[in-house]
Structures are given as structure tokens and as C-alpha cells.
mmCIF file of C-alpha atoms in Angstrom:
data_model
loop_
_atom_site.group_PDB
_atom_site.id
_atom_site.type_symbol
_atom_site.label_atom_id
_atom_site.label_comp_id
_atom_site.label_asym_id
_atom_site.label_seq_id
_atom_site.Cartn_x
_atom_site.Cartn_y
_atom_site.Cartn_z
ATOM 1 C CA UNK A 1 180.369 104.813 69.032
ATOM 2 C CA UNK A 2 179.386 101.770 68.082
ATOM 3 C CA UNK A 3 175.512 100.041 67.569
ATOM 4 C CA UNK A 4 176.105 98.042 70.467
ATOM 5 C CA UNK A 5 176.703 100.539 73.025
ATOM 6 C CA UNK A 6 173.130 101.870 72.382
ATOM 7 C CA UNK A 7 171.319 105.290 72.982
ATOM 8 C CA UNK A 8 171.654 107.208 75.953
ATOM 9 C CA UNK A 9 167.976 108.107 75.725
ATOM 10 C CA UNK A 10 166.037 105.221 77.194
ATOM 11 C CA UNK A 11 162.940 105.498 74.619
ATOM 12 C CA UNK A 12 165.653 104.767 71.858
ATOM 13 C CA UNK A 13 167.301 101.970 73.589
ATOM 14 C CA UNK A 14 164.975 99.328 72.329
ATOM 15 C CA UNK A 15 165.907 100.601 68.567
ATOM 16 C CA UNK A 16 169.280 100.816 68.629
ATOM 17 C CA UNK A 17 169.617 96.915 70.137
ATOM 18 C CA UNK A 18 167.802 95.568 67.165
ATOM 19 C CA UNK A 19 169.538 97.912 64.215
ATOM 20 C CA UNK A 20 171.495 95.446 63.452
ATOM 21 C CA UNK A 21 170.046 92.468 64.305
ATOM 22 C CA UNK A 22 167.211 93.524 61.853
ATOM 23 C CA UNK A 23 169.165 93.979 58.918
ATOM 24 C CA UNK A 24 170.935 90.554 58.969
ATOM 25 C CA UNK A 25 167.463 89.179 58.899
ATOM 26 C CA UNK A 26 165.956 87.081 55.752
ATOM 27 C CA UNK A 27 163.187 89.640 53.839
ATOM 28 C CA UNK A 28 160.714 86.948 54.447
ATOM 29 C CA UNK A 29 161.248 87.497 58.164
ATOM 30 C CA UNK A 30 160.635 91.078 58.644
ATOM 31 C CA UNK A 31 157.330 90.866 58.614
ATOM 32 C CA UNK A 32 155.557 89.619 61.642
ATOM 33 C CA UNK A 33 151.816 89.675 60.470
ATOM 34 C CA UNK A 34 150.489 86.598 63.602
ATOM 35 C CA UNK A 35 149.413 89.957 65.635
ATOM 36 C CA UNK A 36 145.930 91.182 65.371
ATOM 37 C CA UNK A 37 145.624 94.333 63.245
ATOM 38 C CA UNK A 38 143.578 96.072 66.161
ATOM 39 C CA UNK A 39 146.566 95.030 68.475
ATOM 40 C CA UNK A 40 149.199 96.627 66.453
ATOM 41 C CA UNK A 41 151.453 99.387 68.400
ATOM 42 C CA UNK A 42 152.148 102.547 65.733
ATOM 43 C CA UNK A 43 152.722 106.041 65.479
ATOM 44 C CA UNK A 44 150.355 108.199 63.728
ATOM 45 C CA UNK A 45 151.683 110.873 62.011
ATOM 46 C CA UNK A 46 149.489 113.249 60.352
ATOM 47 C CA UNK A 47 150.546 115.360 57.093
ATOM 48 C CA UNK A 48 148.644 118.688 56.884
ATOM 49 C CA UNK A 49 147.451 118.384 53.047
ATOM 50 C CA UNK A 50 144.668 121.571 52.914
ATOM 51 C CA UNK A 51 143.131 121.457 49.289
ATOM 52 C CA UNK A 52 144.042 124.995 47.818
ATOM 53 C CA UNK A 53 147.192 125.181 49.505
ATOM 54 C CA UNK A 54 149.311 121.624 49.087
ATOM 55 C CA UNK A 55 152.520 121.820 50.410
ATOM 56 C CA UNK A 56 155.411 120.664 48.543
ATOM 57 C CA UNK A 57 156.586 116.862 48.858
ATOM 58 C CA UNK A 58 159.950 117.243 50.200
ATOM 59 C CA UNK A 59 158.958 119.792 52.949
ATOM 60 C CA UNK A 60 156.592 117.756 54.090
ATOM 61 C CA UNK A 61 158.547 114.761 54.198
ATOM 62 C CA UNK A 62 161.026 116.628 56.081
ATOM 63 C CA UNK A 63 158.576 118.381 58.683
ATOM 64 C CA UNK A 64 157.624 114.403 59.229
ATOM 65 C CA UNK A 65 161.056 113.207 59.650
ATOM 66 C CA UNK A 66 161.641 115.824 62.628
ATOM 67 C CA UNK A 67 158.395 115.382 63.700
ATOM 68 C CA UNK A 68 158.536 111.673 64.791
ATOM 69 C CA UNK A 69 161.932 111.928 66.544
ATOM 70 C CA UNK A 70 160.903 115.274 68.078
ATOM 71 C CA UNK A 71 158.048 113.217 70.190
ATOM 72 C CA UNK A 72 160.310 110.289 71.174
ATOM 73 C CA UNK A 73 162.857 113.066 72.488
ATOM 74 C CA UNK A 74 160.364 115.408 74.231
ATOM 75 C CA UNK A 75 160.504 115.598 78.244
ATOM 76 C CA UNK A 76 157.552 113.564 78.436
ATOM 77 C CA UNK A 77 159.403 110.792 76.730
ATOM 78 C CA UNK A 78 161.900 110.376 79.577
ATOM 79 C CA UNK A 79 160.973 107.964 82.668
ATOM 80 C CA UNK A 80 158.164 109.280 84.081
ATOM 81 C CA UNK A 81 156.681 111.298 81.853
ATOM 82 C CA UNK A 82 153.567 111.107 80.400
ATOM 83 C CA UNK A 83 154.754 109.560 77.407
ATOM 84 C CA UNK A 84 157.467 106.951 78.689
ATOM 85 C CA UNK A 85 155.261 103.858 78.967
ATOM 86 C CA UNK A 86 153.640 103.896 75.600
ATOM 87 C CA UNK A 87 157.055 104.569 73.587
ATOM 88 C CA UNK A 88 158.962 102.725 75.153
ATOM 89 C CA UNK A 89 156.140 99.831 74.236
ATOM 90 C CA UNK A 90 156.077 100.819 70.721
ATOM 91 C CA UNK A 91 159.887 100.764 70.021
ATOM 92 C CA UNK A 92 160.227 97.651 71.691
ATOM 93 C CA UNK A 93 158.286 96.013 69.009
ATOM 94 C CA UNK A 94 158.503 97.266 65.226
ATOM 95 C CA UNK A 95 158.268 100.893 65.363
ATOM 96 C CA UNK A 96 155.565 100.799 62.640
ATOM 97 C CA UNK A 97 154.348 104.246 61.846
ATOM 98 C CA UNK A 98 150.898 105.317 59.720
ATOM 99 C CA UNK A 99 150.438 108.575 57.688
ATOM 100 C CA UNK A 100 146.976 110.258 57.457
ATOM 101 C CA UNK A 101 146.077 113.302 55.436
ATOM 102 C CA UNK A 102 143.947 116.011 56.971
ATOM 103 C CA UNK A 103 143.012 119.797 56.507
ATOM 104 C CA UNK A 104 140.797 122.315 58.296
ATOM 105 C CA UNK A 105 139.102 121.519 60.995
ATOM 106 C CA UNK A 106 140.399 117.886 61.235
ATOM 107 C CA UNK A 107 144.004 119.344 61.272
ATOM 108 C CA UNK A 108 143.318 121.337 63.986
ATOM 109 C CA UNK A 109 141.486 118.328 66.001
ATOM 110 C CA UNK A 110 144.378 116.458 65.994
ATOM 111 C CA UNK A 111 146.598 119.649 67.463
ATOM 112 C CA UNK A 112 144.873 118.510 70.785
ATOM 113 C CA UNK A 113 145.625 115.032 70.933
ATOM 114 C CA UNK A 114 150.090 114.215 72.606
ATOM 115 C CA UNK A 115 152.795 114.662 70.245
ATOM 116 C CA UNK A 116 154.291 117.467 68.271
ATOM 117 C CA UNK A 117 154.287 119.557 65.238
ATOM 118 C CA UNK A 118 156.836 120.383 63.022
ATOM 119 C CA UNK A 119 156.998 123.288 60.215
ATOM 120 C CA UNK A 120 159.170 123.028 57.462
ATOM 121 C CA UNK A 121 158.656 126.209 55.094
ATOM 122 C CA UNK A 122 155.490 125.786 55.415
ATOM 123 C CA UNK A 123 154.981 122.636 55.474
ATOM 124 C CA UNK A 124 153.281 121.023 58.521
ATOM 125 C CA UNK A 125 153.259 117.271 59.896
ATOM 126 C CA UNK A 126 152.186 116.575 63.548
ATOM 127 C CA UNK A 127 153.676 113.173 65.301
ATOM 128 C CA UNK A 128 151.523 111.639 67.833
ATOM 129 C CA UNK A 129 152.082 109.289 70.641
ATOM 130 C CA UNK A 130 151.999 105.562 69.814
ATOM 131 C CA UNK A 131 149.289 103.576 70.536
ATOM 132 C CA UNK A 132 147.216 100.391 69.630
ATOM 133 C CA UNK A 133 145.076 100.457 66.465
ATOM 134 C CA UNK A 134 142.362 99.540 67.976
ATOM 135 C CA UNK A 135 142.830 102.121 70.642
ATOM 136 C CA UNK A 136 143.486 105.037 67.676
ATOM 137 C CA UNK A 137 141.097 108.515 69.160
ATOM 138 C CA UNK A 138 138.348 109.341 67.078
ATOM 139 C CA UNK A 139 140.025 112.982 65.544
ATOM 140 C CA UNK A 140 143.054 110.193 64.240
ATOM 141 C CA UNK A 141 140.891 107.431 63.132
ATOM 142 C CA UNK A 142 138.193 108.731 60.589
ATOM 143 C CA UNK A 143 141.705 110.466 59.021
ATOM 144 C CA UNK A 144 141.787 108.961 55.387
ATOM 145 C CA UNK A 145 145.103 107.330 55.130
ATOM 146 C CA UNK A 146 145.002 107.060 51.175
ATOM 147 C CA UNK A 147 145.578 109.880 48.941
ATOM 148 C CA UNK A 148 148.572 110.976 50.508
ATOM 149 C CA UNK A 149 150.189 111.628 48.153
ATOM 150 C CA UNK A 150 152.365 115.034 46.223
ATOM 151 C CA UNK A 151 154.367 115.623 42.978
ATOM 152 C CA UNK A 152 157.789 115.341 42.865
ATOM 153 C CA UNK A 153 159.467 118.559 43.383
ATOM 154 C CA UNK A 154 163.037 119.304 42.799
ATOM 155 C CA UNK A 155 164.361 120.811 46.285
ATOM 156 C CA UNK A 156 168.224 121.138 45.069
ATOM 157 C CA UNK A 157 171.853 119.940 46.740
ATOM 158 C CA UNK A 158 170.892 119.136 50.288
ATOM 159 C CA UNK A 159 172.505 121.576 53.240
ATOM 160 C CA UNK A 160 175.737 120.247 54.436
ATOM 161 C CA UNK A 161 175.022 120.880 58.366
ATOM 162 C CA UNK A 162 172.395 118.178 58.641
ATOM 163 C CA UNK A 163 171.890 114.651 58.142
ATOM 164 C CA UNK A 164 170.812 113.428 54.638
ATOM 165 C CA UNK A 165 167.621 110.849 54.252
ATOM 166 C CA UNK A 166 168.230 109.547 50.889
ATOM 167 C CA UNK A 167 164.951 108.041 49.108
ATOM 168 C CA UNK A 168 165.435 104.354 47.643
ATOM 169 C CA UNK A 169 165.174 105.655 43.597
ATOM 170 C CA UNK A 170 163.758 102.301 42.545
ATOM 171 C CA UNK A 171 161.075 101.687 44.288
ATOM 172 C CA UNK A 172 157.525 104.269 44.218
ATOM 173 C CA UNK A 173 156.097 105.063 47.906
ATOM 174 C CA UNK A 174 153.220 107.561 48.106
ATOM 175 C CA UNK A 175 153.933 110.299 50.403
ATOM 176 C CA UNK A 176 152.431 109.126 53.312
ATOM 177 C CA UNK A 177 154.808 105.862 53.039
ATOM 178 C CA UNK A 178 157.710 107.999 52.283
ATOM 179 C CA UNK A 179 157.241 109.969 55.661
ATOM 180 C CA UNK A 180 156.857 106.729 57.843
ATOM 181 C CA UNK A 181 160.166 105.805 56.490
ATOM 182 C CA UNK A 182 162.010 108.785 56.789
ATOM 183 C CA UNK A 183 160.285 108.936 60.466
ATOM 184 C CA UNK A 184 162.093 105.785 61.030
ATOM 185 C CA UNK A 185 165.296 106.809 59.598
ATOM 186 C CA UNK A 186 165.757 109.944 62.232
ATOM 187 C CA UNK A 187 164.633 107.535 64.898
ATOM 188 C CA UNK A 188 167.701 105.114 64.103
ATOM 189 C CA UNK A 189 169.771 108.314 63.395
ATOM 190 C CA UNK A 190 169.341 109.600 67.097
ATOM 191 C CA UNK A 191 169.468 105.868 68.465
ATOM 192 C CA UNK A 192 172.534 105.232 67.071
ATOM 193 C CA UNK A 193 174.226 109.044 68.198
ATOM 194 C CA UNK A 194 176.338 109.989 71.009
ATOM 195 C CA UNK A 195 175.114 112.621 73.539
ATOM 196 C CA UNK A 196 177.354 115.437 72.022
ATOM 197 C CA UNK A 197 176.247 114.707 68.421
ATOM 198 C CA UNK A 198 172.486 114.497 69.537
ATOM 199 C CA UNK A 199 172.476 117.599 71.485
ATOM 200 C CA UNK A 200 173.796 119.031 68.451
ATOM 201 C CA UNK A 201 170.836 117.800 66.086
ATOM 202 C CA UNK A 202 168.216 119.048 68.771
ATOM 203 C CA UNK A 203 169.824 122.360 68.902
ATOM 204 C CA UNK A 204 168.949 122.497 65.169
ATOM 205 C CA UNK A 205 165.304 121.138 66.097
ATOM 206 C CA UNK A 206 166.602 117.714 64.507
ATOM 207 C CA UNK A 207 165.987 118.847 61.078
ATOM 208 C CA UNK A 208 167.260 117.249 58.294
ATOM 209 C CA UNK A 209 167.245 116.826 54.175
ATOM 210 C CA UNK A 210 165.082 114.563 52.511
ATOM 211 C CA UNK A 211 166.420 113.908 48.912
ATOM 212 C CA UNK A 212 165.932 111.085 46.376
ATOM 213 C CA UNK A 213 169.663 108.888 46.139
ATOM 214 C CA UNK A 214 171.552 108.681 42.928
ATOM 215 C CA UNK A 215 171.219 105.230 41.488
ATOM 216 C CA UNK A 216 174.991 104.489 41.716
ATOM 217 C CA UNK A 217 175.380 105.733 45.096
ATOM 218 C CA UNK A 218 172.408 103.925 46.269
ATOM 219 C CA UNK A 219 173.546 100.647 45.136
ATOM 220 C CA UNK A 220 177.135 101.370 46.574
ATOM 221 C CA UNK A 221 175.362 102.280 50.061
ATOM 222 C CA UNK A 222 173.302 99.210 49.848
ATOM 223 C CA UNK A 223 176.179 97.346 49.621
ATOM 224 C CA UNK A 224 177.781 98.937 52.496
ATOM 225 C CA UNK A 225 175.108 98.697 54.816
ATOM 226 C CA UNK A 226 175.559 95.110 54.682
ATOM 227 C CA UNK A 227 178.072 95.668 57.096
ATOM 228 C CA UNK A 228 175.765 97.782 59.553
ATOM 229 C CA UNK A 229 178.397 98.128 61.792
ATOM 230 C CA UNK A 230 181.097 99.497 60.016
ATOM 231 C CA UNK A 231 179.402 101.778 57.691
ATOM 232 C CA UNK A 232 177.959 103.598 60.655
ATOM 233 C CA UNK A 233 181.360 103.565 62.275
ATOM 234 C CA UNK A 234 183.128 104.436 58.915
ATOM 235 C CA UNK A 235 180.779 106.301 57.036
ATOM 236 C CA UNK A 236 178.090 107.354 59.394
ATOM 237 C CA UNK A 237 175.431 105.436 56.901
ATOM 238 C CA UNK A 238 172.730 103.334 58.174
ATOM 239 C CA UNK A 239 169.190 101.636 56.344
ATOM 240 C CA UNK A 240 166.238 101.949 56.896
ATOM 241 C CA UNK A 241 164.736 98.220 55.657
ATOM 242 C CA UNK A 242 160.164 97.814 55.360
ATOM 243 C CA UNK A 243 158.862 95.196 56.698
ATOM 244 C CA UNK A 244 156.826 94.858 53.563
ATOM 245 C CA UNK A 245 153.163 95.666 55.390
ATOM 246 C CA UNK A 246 152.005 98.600 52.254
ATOM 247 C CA UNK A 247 153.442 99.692 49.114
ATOM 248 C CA UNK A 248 156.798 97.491 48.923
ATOM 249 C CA UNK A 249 157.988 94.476 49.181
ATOM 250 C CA UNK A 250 159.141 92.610 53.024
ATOM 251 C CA UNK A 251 163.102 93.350 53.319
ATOM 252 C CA UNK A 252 162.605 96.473 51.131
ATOM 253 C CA UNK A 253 165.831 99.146 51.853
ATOM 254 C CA UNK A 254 163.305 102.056 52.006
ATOM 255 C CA UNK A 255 165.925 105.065 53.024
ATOM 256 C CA UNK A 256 169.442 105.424 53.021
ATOM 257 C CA UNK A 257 170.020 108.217 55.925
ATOM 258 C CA UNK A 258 173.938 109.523 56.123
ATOM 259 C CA UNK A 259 174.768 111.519 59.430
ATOM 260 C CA UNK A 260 176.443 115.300 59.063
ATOM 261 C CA UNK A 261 177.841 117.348 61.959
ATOM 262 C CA UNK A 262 176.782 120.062 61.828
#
């Protein structure tokens, strides 16, 4: 398959049509900042961080990772479901994503509101349907967005039957940044898939590995990726790039994700 022949999920359709377009772009162009903050489209995604019982980075950036695809792939995601109109609005702008923390009772407010959650050995993130900023409802907006953040754990080799999100090793990204961009990086994943291979993933709930790249095999997939199209064709490699809004800089490779049959 190749990035032009898009998605067969209409949600993703909008994402897969701008892959590659967006990576040939200048860094200084990546960021379009002439919309109103209150008029921004994102997803929240919520990371379940209870105080006496922190889960461990890489699980949760995993649970995230499934989590945000999971919602764009539900039944009410297809045309005429409840969630159609406001996806398919999100990802055909940037497909901007924020990460809040909550525990207790504030994790379980937000259990109400559309989207879905994921557990990943314990780990818990919940994805919710996009929306405006302005528009965010009240159990997502007094969420503190700051503090998100875990130690570095050491998770070992990655399985071999899923895909691979591979962290960018030189640049720091708190948790909460690290699971919008690993969010983003299944979402390109599944856009870029043919219906056998995603059928596949969601038989496996579309989990995946979340590891931090080698240096040397970073750079060399950097390099390739300058070719979108042929190292997805050859190597089954795309980017994830930032448009620069928190933490890094605009044009930022943020996650290098490699796609494994599984």
C-alpha cells in the first residue's frame, strides 16, 4: 500500500492525505498558531496518575497509544455514529492531542464523558472525543495538565508481534507529551494500514510497544523517513514530527513508530 491510497476507515482519511505532505514541510511551518486557543480542535486524553499507586511510564504510555486509536476506530466513529462529525473535524485539521493527570474521584468523572479506556498492566489512560478548547466539559477542564510526569523505567526488548513506537532519545518530553505523541503515532500507523493488517492490530486491541530508540538507529530512521514514502513501503517506518506548541521545538521528529505483523 502506498500513503496515497489512504485509509479505508473514513475518520483516518484526513490523516493519511497529509502524512506526507506534512513531513516535506519547513519546521517553521508546522505550527499554525493564527487560531484562537479557545477554538483549537484536540483530543483529551487523560492518564490515571493516583498518588500511592503511580503506574509505571512505559505502561502508561502504551495504554495511551491504544487508547487514542481505539476511539477513532470505535463504531461510533464510522458515518453516523455519534462520534463521526467531531473526528472527522479534528483530523482534518492538526490532530493535536492534550494529556491531563487525574486520580480518584476525578478519574472516575471522566469514565462518563465519550471515548475509551485502555489498561496496560495496570496502567490506565482514557481517550476522549475531540472537541474545541473552549468547549472542553467541566470533569476534563479543571484536570491539571502539568505534572504529568513518571521515572524512566526499563521495560526490556519490545514483543515482536506488535508495532514498535520508538521515543526520539534526544529530546526530554514529560509524560503527558510523550503520550500525545505516541497517540499520534498509532493514529498514522492505522491510517497508513491495509484492511487485513488493521483487522489484525484490532484483534490484538491495537496494542503496541513504547520504547526509547537507540541513538544510531534513530538517526538512520530519521534519515529514512525523509523519504516518507518509501520507508513505509520498504521498511514499514513512518514519523511522527511536533508542531512545536509545548516542550520541543516546531518540526521536532517526536516518535519513530515501525509496523510488525503480528
Amino acid at each position: 500500500m502506498t500513503i496515497a491510497d489512504g485509509p479505508h476507515e473514513p475518520v483516518l482519511a484526513p490523516v493519511a492525505a497529509r502524512y506526507a505532505w506534512w513531513l516535506g514541510l519547513p519546521a517553521h511551518r508546522t505550527a499554525e498558531r493564527d487560531v484562537p486557543p479557545e477554538q483549537v480542535w484536540a483530543m483529551p486524553v487523560v492518564l490515571r496518575m493516583e498518588k500511592t499507586r503511580p503506574p509505571s511510564r512505559t505502561s502508561l504510555l502504551e495504554a495511551a497509544a491504544s487508547a487514542a486509536l481505539a476511539v477513532c476506530l470505535d463504531d461510533e466513529a464510522r458515518p453516523g455514529g455519534a462520534w463521526y462529525e467531531p473526528l472527522y473535524t479534528w483530523t482534518s485539521g492538526h490532530i493535536r492531542k492534550v494529556a491531563r493527570r487525574a486520580r480518584g474521584a476525578h478519574w472516575e468523572a471522566v469514565q462518563r464523558l465519550p471515548g475509551v479506556t485502555v489498561d496496560v498492566a495496570g496502567a490506565q489512560a482514557r481517550a476522549l472525543v475531540p472537541c474545541r478548547v473552549g468547549d472542553l466539559p467541566r470533569e476534563v477542564a479543571r484536570l491539571q495538565i502539568s505534572g504529568s510526569d513518571l521515572p524512566a523505567d526499563d521495560p526490556g526488548p519490545p514483543p515482536d508481534d506488535r508495532p514498535v513506537l520508538l521515543l526520539n532519545p534526544r529530546v526530554t518530553m514529560s509524560a503527558g507529551k510523550a503520550a500525545a505523541q505516541v497517540g499520534h503515532a498509532t493514529m498514522l500507523l492505522a491510517a497508513l494500514l491495509d484492511t487485513p493488517d488493521l483487522t489484525a492490530w484490532a484483534m490484538r486491541d491495537y496494542r503496541c510497544a513504547v520504547r526509547v530508540a537507540d541513538q544510531d538507529f534513530w538517526d538512520e530512521g530519521v534519515a529514512a523517513v525523509s523519504d516518507p514514502q518509501r520507508a513505509w513501503s520498504e521498511h514499514g517506518l513512518m514519523a511522527v514530527r511536533d508542531a512545536g506548541f509545548t516542550e520541543v521545538e516546531p518540526g521536532t521528529v517526536t516518535v519513530l513508530a515501525r509496523w510488525s505483523r503480528p
